[in-house]
mmCIF file of C-alpha atoms and ligand atoms in Angstrom:
data_model
loop_
_atom_site.group_PDB
_atom_site.id
_atom_site.type_symbol
_atom_site.label_atom_id
_atom_site.label_comp_id
_atom_site.label_asym_id
_atom_site.label_seq_id
_atom_site.Cartn_x
_atom_site.Cartn_y
_atom_site.Cartn_z
ATOM 1 C CA MET A 1 -11.357 16.504 -3.627
ATOM 2 C CA ALA A 2 -13.340 13.943 -1.836
ATOM 3 C CA ASN A 3 -12.271 11.038 -3.929
ATOM 4 C CA ALA A 4 -8.683 11.975 -3.943
ATOM 5 C CA PHE A 5 -5.735 9.902 -2.820
ATOM 6 C CA TRP A 6 -3.376 11.974 -1.046
ATOM 7 C CA CYS A 7 0.394 11.012 -0.960
ATOM 8 C CA MET A 8 2.325 12.214 1.998
ATOM 9 C CA VAL A 9 5.735 13.585 0.657
ATOM 10 C CA GLU A 10 8.867 12.291 2.202
ATOM 11 C CA ASP A 11 11.843 14.570 1.193
ATOM 12 C CA ASP A 12 15.727 14.524 1.539
ATOM 13 C CA ARG A 13 15.199 17.514 3.821
ATOM 14 C CA LYS A 14 16.821 19.511 0.872
ATOM 15 C CA GLY A 15 13.798 20.136 -1.258
ATOM 16 C CA THR A 16 13.776 16.985 -3.258
ATOM 17 C CA PRO A 17 11.278 14.265 -2.828
ATOM 18 C CA LYS A 18 12.782 10.700 -1.971
ATOM 19 C CA LYS A 19 12.607 8.248 -4.904
ATOM 20 C CA VAL A 20 10.093 5.906 -2.777
ATOM 21 C CA MET A 21 7.547 8.729 -3.557
ATOM 22 C CA ALA A 22 7.560 7.286 -7.188
ATOM 23 C CA GLU A 23 6.398 4.077 -5.707
ATOM 24 C CA VAL A 24 3.623 5.842 -3.439
ATOM 25 C CA ILE A 25 2.146 8.011 -6.109
ATOM 26 C CA GLY A 26 2.363 5.113 -8.889
ATOM 27 C CA GLU A 27 0.371 2.932 -6.504
ATOM 28 C CA ALA A 28 -2.094 5.745 -5.941
ATOM 29 C CA THR A 29 -2.596 6.596 -9.486
ATOM 30 C CA ARG A 30 -3.620 2.746 -10.064
ATOM 31 C CA LEU A 31 -5.943 2.737 -7.353
ATOM 32 C CA ALA A 32 -7.337 6.148 -7.427
ATOM 33 C CA GLY A 33 -7.335 6.320 -11.575
ATOM 34 C CA GLY A 34 -5.526 9.289 -11.539
ATOM 35 C CA ASP A 35 -7.097 11.427 -8.843
ATOM 36 C CA VAL A 36 -3.967 11.827 -6.865
ATOM 37 C CA GLU A 37 -2.579 14.601 -4.853
ATOM 38 C CA ALA A 38 0.640 15.091 -3.018
ATOM 39 C CA VAL A 39 0.729 16.868 0.346
ATOM 40 C CA TRP A 40 4.112 18.339 1.052
ATOM 41 C CA LEU A 41 5.082 19.856 4.518
ATOM 42 C CA THR A 42 8.693 21.545 4.336
ATOM 43 C CA ASP A 43 10.769 24.273 4.904
ATOM 44 C CA THR A 44 12.417 24.003 1.709
ATOM 45 C CA ALA A 45 10.101 23.328 -1.297
ATOM 46 C CA THR A 46 11.868 23.421 -4.560
ATOM 47 C CA ASP A 47 10.672 24.136 -8.059
ATOM 48 C CA ASP A 48 12.220 20.776 -9.053
ATOM 49 C CA GLY A 49 10.680 19.015 -6.303
ATOM 50 C CA ILE A 50 7.257 19.935 -7.391
ATOM 51 C CA ARG A 51 8.041 19.250 -11.032
ATOM 52 C CA GLN A 52 9.169 15.893 -9.929
ATOM 53 C CA LEU A 53 5.956 14.936 -8.212
ATOM 54 C CA GLY A 54 3.683 16.217 -11.181
ATOM 55 C CA GLU A 55 5.832 13.957 -13.488
ATOM 56 C CA TRP A 56 5.185 11.008 -11.204
ATOM 57 C CA GLY A 57 1.495 11.672 -11.407
ATOM 58 C CA ALA A 58 0.407 14.097 -8.692
ATOM 59 C CA LYS A 59 -2.398 16.375 -10.450
ATOM 60 C CA LYS A 60 -2.059 18.859 -7.222
ATOM 61 C CA VAL A 61 0.442 19.496 -4.721
ATOM 62 C CA TRP A 62 -0.777 20.926 -1.326
ATOM 63 C CA LEU A 63 2.143 22.948 -0.371
ATOM 64 C CA ILE A 64 2.427 23.872 3.298
ATOM 65 C CA GLU A 65 5.791 25.707 3.416
ATOM 66 C CA GLY A 66 7.353 27.373 6.682
ATOM 67 C CA ALA A 67 10.364 27.577 8.699
ATOM 68 C CA GLU A 68 8.559 26.114 11.721
ATOM 69 C CA LEU A 69 8.040 22.776 9.841
ATOM 70 C CA ALA A 70 11.569 21.527 10.192
ATOM 71 C CA PRO A 71 12.714 19.532 11.722
ATOM 72 C CA TYR A 72 9.572 17.464 11.953
ATOM 73 C CA ARG A 73 7.605 17.400 15.032
ATOM 74 C CA ALA A 74 4.319 15.460 15.041
ATOM 75 C CA GLU A 75 2.502 18.013 17.145
ATOM 76 C CA VAL A 76 3.175 20.626 14.609
ATOM 77 C CA TRP A 77 2.583 18.459 11.393
ATOM 78 C CA VAL A 78 -0.644 16.323 12.685
ATOM 79 C CA PRO A 79 -2.852 19.360 13.239
ATOM 80 C CA ILE A 80 -2.140 20.949 9.952
ATOM 81 C CA VAL A 81 -2.826 17.868 8.016
ATOM 82 C CA ALA A 82 -5.974 16.997 10.062
ATOM 83 C CA GLU A 83 -7.153 20.541 9.392
ATOM 84 C CA LEU A 84 -6.645 19.960 5.666
ATOM 85 C CA VAL A 85 -8.194 16.572 5.723
ATOM 86 C CA ALA A 86 -11.473 18.170 7.567
ATOM 87 C CA ALA A 87 -11.693 20.809 4.529
ATOM 88 C CA GLN A 88 -10.937 18.447 1.667
ATOM 89 C CA SER A 89 -12.225 15.016 2.814
ATOM 90 C CA PRO A 90 -9.615 12.939 0.894
ATOM 91 C CA LYS A 91 -10.418 9.350 0.446
ATOM 92 C CA ALA A 92 -7.231 7.703 1.265
ATOM 93 C CA ILE A 93 -3.779 8.961 2.589
ATOM 94 C CA LEU A 94 -0.586 7.037 1.624
ATOM 95 C CA GLY A 95 2.807 7.556 2.926
ATOM 96 C CA PRO A 96 6.073 5.487 2.605
ATOM 97 C CA VAL A 97 7.381 3.490 5.652
ATOM 98 C CA THR A 98 10.043 5.637 7.008
ATOM 99 C CA SER A 99 10.864 6.622 10.617
ATOM 100 C CA ARG A 100 8.985 9.976 9.908
ATOM 101 C CA GLN A 101 5.738 8.535 8.351
ATOM 102 C CA ARG A 102 5.545 5.742 10.489
ATOM 103 C CA GLU A 103 5.258 8.239 13.665
ATOM 104 C CA PHE A 104 3.056 10.920 11.599
ATOM 105 C CA MET A 105 0.751 8.367 10.111
ATOM 106 C CA ALA A 106 -0.183 6.757 13.411
ATOM 107 C CA ARG A 107 -0.493 10.033 15.207
ATOM 108 C CA LEU A 108 -2.716 11.380 11.967
ATOM 109 C CA ALA A 109 -4.891 8.087 12.294
ATOM 110 C CA ALA A 110 -5.380 8.616 15.952
ATOM 111 C CA ARG A 111 -6.286 12.448 15.546
ATOM 112 C CA LEU A 112 -8.994 11.646 12.871
ATOM 113 C CA GLY A 113 -10.193 8.623 14.458
ATOM 114 C CA VAL A 114 -9.507 6.201 11.551
ATOM 115 C CA GLY A 115 -7.639 3.173 10.939
ATOM 116 C CA LEU A 116 -4.242 3.021 9.749
ATOM 117 C CA ALA A 117 -2.657 -0.260 7.875
ATOM 118 C CA GLY A 118 1.153 -0.066 8.450
ATOM 119 C CA ASP A 119 3.991 -1.463 6.382
ATOM 120 C CA CYS A 120 1.529 -2.409 3.486
ATOM 121 C CA MET A 121 2.961 -4.834 0.980
ATOM 122 C CA GLY A 122 -0.050 -4.817 -1.271
ATOM 123 C CA LEU A 123 -3.021 -2.570 -1.949
ATOM 124 C CA ALA A 124 -6.210 -3.428 -4.148
ATOM 125 C CA MET A 125 -9.538 -2.030 -4.593
ATOM 126 C CA ASP A 126 -12.279 -4.661 -3.970
ATOM 127 C CA GLY A 127 -15.506 -2.863 -5.453
ATOM 128 C CA ASP A 128 -15.543 0.517 -3.818
ATOM 129 C CA LYS A 129 -13.440 -0.725 -0.804
ATOM 130 C CA LEU A 130 -9.712 -0.664 -0.367
ATOM 131 C CA VAL A 131 -7.977 -3.740 1.078
ATOM 132 C CA GLY A 132 -4.424 -3.877 2.271
ATOM 133 C CA THR A 133 -2.260 -6.706 2.636
ATOM 134 C CA ARG A 134 0.240 -6.298 5.555
ATOM 135 C CA PRO A 135 2.636 -8.699 7.592
ATOM 136 C CA VAL A 136 1.859 -9.681 11.024
ATOM 137 C CA TYR A 137 3.672 -11.857 13.721
ATOM 138 C CA ALA A 138 7.109 -10.483 12.447
ATOM 139 C CA GLY A 139 6.305 -11.406 8.978
ATOM 140 C CA LYS A 140 5.171 -14.716 9.418
ATOM 141 C CA LEU A 141 1.751 -14.327 8.041
ATOM 142 C CA LEU A 142 0.351 -11.806 5.770
ATOM 143 C CA ALA A 143 -3.091 -10.249 6.747
ATOM 144 C CA LYS A 144 -5.745 -8.514 4.573
ATOM 145 C CA VAL A 145 -7.258 -5.632 6.057
ATOM 146 C CA ALA A 146 -10.000 -2.938 5.211
ATOM 147 C CA TRP A 147 -11.068 0.136 6.815
ATOM 148 C CA ALA A 148 -14.387 1.065 8.356
ATOM 149 C CA LYS A 149 -14.417 4.743 7.466
ATOM 150 C CA THR A 150 -12.518 6.935 5.274
ATOM 151 C CA PRO A 151 -9.857 8.278 4.876
ATOM 152 C CA TRP A 152 -8.051 5.152 4.445
ATOM 153 C CA LEU A 153 -4.671 5.623 5.847
ATOM 154 C CA ALA A 154 -1.654 3.102 4.866
ATOM 155 C CA THR A 155 2.082 3.197 4.799
ATOM 156 C CA LEU A 156 3.647 1.451 1.881
ATOM 157 C CA ARG A 157 6.795 -0.573 2.230
ATOM 158 C CA PRO A 158 9.669 0.686 0.001
ATOM 159 C CA ASN A 159 10.747 -1.313 -3.073
ATOM 160 C CA VAL A 160 7.753 -3.385 -3.136
ATOM 161 C CA PHE A 161 5.269 -1.324 -5.260
ATOM 162 C CA LYS A 162 6.071 -0.497 -8.963
ATOM 163 C CA PRO A 163 7.258 3.091 -9.261
ATOM 164 C CA ALA A 164 5.499 5.437 -11.603
ATOM 165 C CA ASP A 165 7.090 6.303 -15.011
ATOM 166 C CA ALA A 166 8.098 9.922 -14.801
ATOM 167 C CA GLN A 167 6.094 11.740 -17.557
ATOM 168 C CA PRO A 168 8.200 14.727 -18.495
ATOM 169 C CA GLY A 169 6.290 17.741 -19.123
ATOM 170 C CA GLN A 170 3.467 16.485 -16.755
ATOM 171 C CA THR A 171 2.856 19.210 -14.248
ATOM 172 C CA ALA A 172 0.917 19.416 -10.857
ATOM 173 C CA ALA A 173 -1.243 22.297 -9.802
ATOM 174 C CA VAL A 174 -0.035 23.938 -6.615
ATOM 175 C CA GLU A 175 -2.205 25.021 -3.830
ATOM 176 C CA ARG A 176 -1.098 26.715 -0.869
ATOM 177 C CA PRO A 177 -3.887 26.337 1.808
ATOM 178 C CA SER A 178 -4.194 28.606 4.398
ATOM 179 C CA VAL A 179 -3.815 26.547 7.733
ATOM 180 C CA GLN A 180 -2.837 27.219 11.087
ATOM 181 C CA ILE A 181 0.713 26.251 12.098
ATOM 182 C CA PRO A 182 0.658 25.240 15.731
ATOM 183 C CA ALA A 183 3.495 26.214 17.957
ATOM 184 C CA ALA A 184 6.221 23.763 18.511
ATOM 185 C CA GLN A 185 5.745 22.353 21.999
ATOM 186 C CA LEU A 186 9.359 20.469 21.766
ATOM 187 C CA LYS A 187 12.131 22.928 21.829
ATOM 188 C CA LEU A 188 15.175 21.931 19.492
ATOM 189 C CA VAL A 189 18.140 21.802 21.828
ATOM 190 C CA GLU A 190 20.893 20.394 19.600
ATOM 191 C CA ARG A 191 20.970 19.223 16.162
ATOM 192 C CA ARG A 192 23.487 16.393 15.026
ATOM 193 C CA GLU A 193 23.875 15.595 11.414
ATOM 194 C CA GLU A 194 25.088 12.057 10.867
ATOM 195 C CA ALA A 195 28.065 11.949 8.485
ATOM 196 C CA SER A 196 27.267 10.479 5.316
ATOM 197 C CA THR A 197 28.716 7.220 4.550
ATOM 198 C CA GLY A 198 28.677 8.085 0.601
ATOM 199 C CA LEU A 199 26.621 4.811 0.266
ATOM 200 C CA PRO A 200 23.030 4.857 -0.623
ATOM 201 C CA GLU A 201 20.400 5.113 2.229
ATOM 202 C CA LEU A 202 19.207 1.606 3.403
ATOM 203 C CA THR A 203 15.838 1.789 2.761
ATOM 204 C CA GLU A 204 16.131 3.193 -0.756
ATOM 205 C CA ALA A 205 18.906 1.124 -1.848
ATOM 206 C CA GLU A 206 18.459 -1.739 -4.649
ATOM 207 C CA ILE A 207 21.324 -3.712 -2.984
ATOM 208 C CA VAL A 208 21.837 -3.956 0.744
ATOM 209 C CA ILE A 209 24.753 -5.640 2.457
ATOM 210 C CA SER A 210 23.961 -6.512 6.069
ATOM 211 C CA GLY A 211 26.904 -7.609 8.439
ATOM 212 C CA GLY A 212 25.940 -9.502 11.797
ATOM 213 C CA ARG A 213 27.850 -10.564 14.682
ATOM 214 C CA GLY A 214 30.031 -12.718 12.489
ATOM 215 C CA MET A 215 31.665 -9.315 11.578
ATOM 216 C CA LYS A 216 33.548 -9.653 15.023
ATOM 217 C CA GLY A 217 33.920 -6.082 15.503
ATOM 218 C CA PRO A 218 33.140 -2.167 14.256
ATOM 219 C CA GLU A 219 36.738 -2.060 12.524
ATOM 220 C CA ASN A 220 35.734 -4.780 9.780
ATOM 221 C CA TYR A 221 32.834 -3.229 8.425
ATOM 222 C CA VAL A 222 35.197 -1.308 5.994
ATOM 223 C CA ILE A 223 35.374 -4.472 3.926
ATOM 224 C CA LEU A 224 31.732 -4.388 3.592
ATOM 225 C CA GLU A 225 31.675 -0.595 2.837
ATOM 226 C CA GLU A 226 34.337 -1.394 0.101
ATOM 227 C CA LEU A 227 31.945 -3.986 -1.420
ATOM 228 C CA GLY A 228 29.158 -1.716 -1.130
ATOM 229 C CA GLY A 229 31.006 0.991 -2.927
ATOM 230 C CA ILE A 230 31.713 -1.159 -5.873
ATOM 231 C CA ILE A 231 28.254 -2.472 -6.282
ATOM 232 C CA GLY A 232 26.341 0.673 -5.128
ATOM 233 C CA ALA A 233 25.018 -0.878 -2.216
ATOM 234 C CA ALA A 234 24.051 0.237 1.336
ATOM 235 C CA VAL A 235 25.326 -1.219 4.282
ATOM 236 C CA GLY A 236 23.202 -2.316 7.114
ATOM 237 C CA ALA A 237 23.539 -4.536 10.308
ATOM 238 C CA SER A 238 21.807 -6.848 12.531
ATOM 239 C CA ARG A 239 20.620 -5.867 16.103
ATOM 240 C CA ALA A 240 23.521 -8.012 17.585
ATOM 241 C CA ALA A 241 25.906 -5.743 15.779
ATOM 242 C CA VAL A 242 23.974 -2.383 16.859
ATOM 243 C CA ASP A 243 23.583 -3.555 20.252
ATOM 244 C CA ALA A 244 27.487 -4.109 20.328
ATOM 245 C CA GLY A 245 27.874 -0.397 19.551
ATOM 246 C CA TRP A 246 29.467 -1.580 16.201
ATOM 247 C CA ARG A 247 26.994 0.530 14.025
ATOM 248 C CA PRO A 248 24.493 3.215 14.725
ATOM 249 C CA HIS A 249 20.814 2.030 15.181
ATOM 250 C CA ARG A 250 19.786 3.726 12.070
ATOM 251 C CA PHE A 251 21.555 0.961 10.169
ATOM 252 C CA GLN A 252 19.739 -1.773 11.649
ATOM 253 C CA ILE A 253 17.457 -4.032 9.864
ATOM 254 C CA GLY A 254 14.628 -6.015 11.284
ATOM 255 C CA GLN A 255 11.626 -5.668 13.556
ATOM 256 C CA THR A 256 12.923 -3.034 15.711
ATOM 257 C CA GLY A 257 14.953 -1.390 12.960
ATOM 258 C CA ARG A 258 14.430 -0.836 9.259
ATOM 259 C CA THR A 259 12.308 -2.688 6.768
ATOM 260 C CA ILE A 260 13.908 -3.050 3.531
ATOM 261 C CA SER A 261 12.923 -4.634 0.470
ATOM 262 C CA PRO A 262 15.905 -4.657 -1.899
ATOM 263 C CA LYS A 263 16.384 -6.375 -5.350
ATOM 264 C CA LEU A 264 19.392 -7.975 -3.791
ATOM 265 C CA TYR A 265 20.189 -8.725 -0.105
ATOM 266 C CA LEU A 266 23.695 -9.839 0.757
ATOM 267 C CA GLY A 267 23.939 -10.960 4.509
ATOM 268 C CA PHE A 268 27.392 -11.555 6.016
ATOM 269 C CA GLY A 269 27.635 -13.461 9.375
ATOM 270 C CA VAL A 270 24.160 -13.026 10.046
ATOM 271 C CA SER A 271 22.110 -15.994 11.680
ATOM 272 C CA GLY A 272 18.793 -15.229 10.393
ATOM 273 C CA ALA A 273 16.769 -14.709 13.650
ATOM 274 C CA ILE A 274 13.072 -14.186 13.006
ATOM 275 C CA GLN A 275 13.353 -10.460 13.976
ATOM 276 C CA HIS A 276 15.917 -9.976 11.412
ATOM 277 C CA LEU A 277 13.949 -11.577 8.883
ATOM 278 C CA ALA A 278 11.068 -9.367 9.597
ATOM 279 C CA GLY A 279 12.798 -6.399 8.254
ATOM 280 C CA MET A 280 14.377 -8.180 5.020
ATOM 281 C CA ARG A 281 12.525 -11.217 3.999
ATOM 282 C CA THR A 282 10.634 -9.468 1.081
ATOM 283 C CA SER A 283 14.185 -8.813 -0.453
ATOM 284 C CA LYS A 284 13.852 -10.054 -4.021
ATOM 285 C CA VAL A 285 16.881 -12.176 -4.003
ATOM 286 C CA ILE A 286 18.633 -13.375 -0.834
ATOM 287 C CA VAL A 287 22.299 -14.242 -0.588
ATOM 288 C CA ALA A 288 23.826 -15.426 2.835
ATOM 289 C CA VAL A 289 27.170 -15.990 3.692
ATOM 290 C CA ASN A 290 27.802 -17.875 6.900
ATOM 291 C CA LYS A 291 30.257 -20.524 8.538
ATOM 292 C CA ASP A 292 27.305 -22.574 10.085
ATOM 293 C CA PRO A 293 25.295 -24.660 7.561
ATOM 294 C CA GLU A 294 22.695 -24.981 10.118
ATOM 295 C CA ALA A 295 22.233 -21.260 10.405
ATOM 296 C CA PRO A 296 18.355 -20.467 9.839
ATOM 297 C CA ILE A 297 19.089 -17.665 7.217
ATOM 298 C CA PHE A 298 19.924 -20.549 4.730
ATOM 299 C CA LYS A 299 16.151 -21.524 5.060
ATOM 300 C CA ILE A 300 15.309 -18.275 3.234
ATOM 301 C CA ALA A 301 18.239 -17.816 1.171
ATOM 302 C CA ASP A 302 18.144 -17.971 -2.649
ATOM 303 C CA TYR A 303 21.928 -18.520 -2.681
ATOM 304 C CA GLY A 304 24.015 -19.820 0.278
ATOM 305 C CA ILE A 305 27.666 -19.859 0.826
ATOM 306 C CA VAL A 306 28.929 -22.013 3.884
ATOM 307 C CA ALA A 307 32.236 -20.247 4.361
ATOM 308 C CA ASP A 308 34.254 -17.736 6.304
ATOM 309 C CA LEU A 309 33.014 -14.176 5.344
ATOM 310 C CA PHE A 310 36.592 -12.854 5.745
ATOM 311 C CA GLU A 311 37.511 -15.201 2.706
ATOM 312 C CA VAL A 312 34.344 -14.419 0.616
ATOM 313 C CA VAL A 313 34.043 -10.693 0.919
ATOM 314 C CA PRO A 314 37.344 -9.810 -0.496
ATOM 315 C CA GLN A 315 37.105 -12.353 -3.286
ATOM 316 C CA LEU A 316 33.587 -10.708 -4.223
ATOM 317 C CA THR A 317 35.021 -7.484 -4.074
ATOM 318 C CA GLN A 318 37.744 -8.322 -6.290
ATOM 319 C CA GLU A 319 35.537 -10.176 -8.855
ATOM 320 C CA PHE A 320 32.962 -7.403 -8.984
ATOM 321 C CA LYS A 321 35.635 -4.741 -9.647
ATOM 322 C CA ARG A 322 36.969 -6.903 -12.365
ATOM 323 C CA LEU A 323 33.659 -7.378 -13.867
ATOM 324 C CA LEU A 324 32.652 -3.581 -13.505
ATOM 325 C CA GLU A 325 36.012 -2.460 -14.845
ATOM 326 C CA LYS A 326 35.482 -4.325 -18.473
HETATM 327 C C1 FAD B 1 12.050 -7.860 20.617
HETATM 328 C C2 FAD B 1 13.147 -8.094 19.856
HETATM 329 C C3 FAD B 1 13.283 -7.493 18.653
HETATM 330 C C4 FAD B 1 14.613 -7.760 17.915
HETATM 331 N N1 FAD B 1 14.761 -6.958 16.748
HETATM 332 C C5 FAD B 1 15.757 -7.283 15.953
HETATM 333 C C6 FAD B 1 15.986 -6.751 14.914
HETATM 334 O O1 FAD B 1 15.446 -5.418 14.346
HETATM 335 N N2 FAD B 1 17.066 -6.762 13.937
HETATM 336 C C7 FAD B 1 17.953 -7.986 14.248
HETATM 337 O O2 FAD B 1 18.736 -8.239 13.515
HETATM 338 N N3 FAD B 1 17.552 -8.765 15.348
HETATM 339 C C8 FAD B 1 16.670 -8.120 16.197
HETATM 340 N N4 FAD B 1 16.408 -9.086 17.442
HETATM 341 C C9 FAD B 1 17.661 -9.802 17.787
HETATM 342 C C10 FAD B 1 17.652 -11.177 17.234
HETATM 343 O O3 FAD B 1 16.835 -12.207 18.007
HETATM 344 C C11 FAD B 1 18.913 -11.749 17.113
HETATM 345 O O4 FAD B 1 19.695 -11.895 18.294
HETATM 346 C C12 FAD B 1 20.128 -10.912 16.084
HETATM 347 O O5 FAD B 1 19.420 -10.897 14.953
HETATM 348 C C13 FAD B 1 21.373 -11.788 16.212
HETATM 349 O O6 FAD B 1 22.089 -11.029 14.937
HETATM 350 P P1 FAD B 1 23.304 -11.787 14.375
HETATM 351 O O7 FAD B 1 22.533 -12.823 13.446
HETATM 352 O O8 FAD B 1 24.162 -10.800 13.731
HETATM 353 O O9 FAD B 1 23.974 -12.672 15.416
HETATM 354 P P2 FAD B 1 24.230 -14.049 15.703
HETATM 355 O O10 FAD B 1 22.824 -14.746 16.050
HETATM 356 O O11 FAD B 1 25.147 -14.406 16.914
HETATM 357 O O12 FAD B 1 24.639 -14.842 14.495
HETATM 358 C C14 FAD B 1 26.058 -14.772 13.972
HETATM 359 C C15 FAD B 1 26.181 -15.555 12.719
HETATM 360 O O13 FAD B 1 27.561 -15.074 12.296
HETATM 361 C C16 FAD B 1 28.084 -16.414 11.956
HETATM 362 N N5 FAD B 1 29.634 -16.258 11.590
HETATM 363 C C17 FAD B 1 30.474 -16.087 12.747
HETATM 364 N N6 FAD B 1 31.699 -15.849 12.333
HETATM 365 C C18 FAD B 1 31.735 -15.923 10.836
HETATM 366 C C19 FAD B 1 32.427 -15.755 9.682
HETATM 367 N N7 FAD B 1 33.812 -15.453 9.970
HETATM 368 N N8 FAD B 1 31.981 -16.083 8.582
HETATM 369 C C20 FAD B 1 30.726 -16.272 8.504
HETATM 370 N N9 FAD B 1 29.698 -16.288 9.328
HETATM 371 C C21 FAD B 1 30.252 -16.114 10.466
HETATM 372 C C22 FAD B 1 27.648 -17.407 12.975
HETATM 373 O O14 FAD B 1 27.664 -18.629 12.379
HETATM 374 C C23 FAD B 1 26.277 -17.064 13.289
HETATM 375 O O15 FAD B 1 25.337 -17.608 12.357
HETATM 376 C C24 FAD B 1 15.408 -8.749 18.264
HETATM 377 C C25 FAD B 1 15.041 -9.538 19.513
HETATM 378 C C26 FAD B 1 14.091 -9.363 20.058
HETATM 379 C C27 FAD B 1 14.016 -10.027 21.340
#
């Protein structure tokens, strides 16, 4: 439908839309007044996944299913969605900020010849125009942007927009459009599955613990993981820790890593360089533990502890354990 706001579905690759889709669909519903449709490219759609999208508020799910769609390849996905856009003329296309959607939406914008506002922290209708608010200069400024033509493309920073309340029993119509699935240009040579830490994913977590160079070595992250296990937190790292090979890059928070916006950020041995802040400064509550009282992170922290993290972390772990066992 020409007035529809589309939401690109990000899933867990096992047939379940990620929690962040509740935020994307919730925001699309507020902006579009209910004219919201989900677009799901997958090799593993499940009835539960479709039901979930409907309960969050999608009126329709454009379902494009096929073994060729996984793993994600931009050269396969982009022409499919571009073809669907040409046939349906949606007004806007929104997606969450994830590694996949970052690339996909940028390429789709280029293919359609329209603008993309990446990493939006606010969206609002101004008359019949959409206005996005997004960080520039590593988060030092917020810029308001508008689009010259439709569809308006935007990616939404996770944990910033209010998630839709699921309405049990509310369903979405499923439409399977006939589209050309292009042949993949890239061949999958080897697939490696990262071993799960058992902790929540960085961009989805409500609590994130970050360990910096002050952790002194990879072996010490176990104390952060123990704390994370107790309070249900994801464990990330600064670039210094990633560059030192202590943590894989997927755990890096910051300008050249993940953007997070959890309810609670706990930084241990992180100095607070501008590039790190770019990825976490919108966290609701920021707690920093650092030996150096002059560390820049204290300038944006809500709570700061000037102390040795190797003393503080075990104490916090014990205290949370005690409180949560009550
Ligand atoms: C183009 C570009 C992109 C970048 N992108 C990113 C990015 O995405 N993410 C990112 O994080 N950085 C990024 N950086 C790097 C960034 O500039 C910093 O170098 C990096 O963030 C520093 O990491 P750190 O805070 O862990 O280390 P440091 O700056 O070395 O800080 C370590 C801190 O640990 C404290 N400490 C030491 N021991 C203890 C202890 N026992 N207890 C408590 N505190 C202790 C120290 O006082 C110090 O403040 C980027 C840089 C560039 C140029």
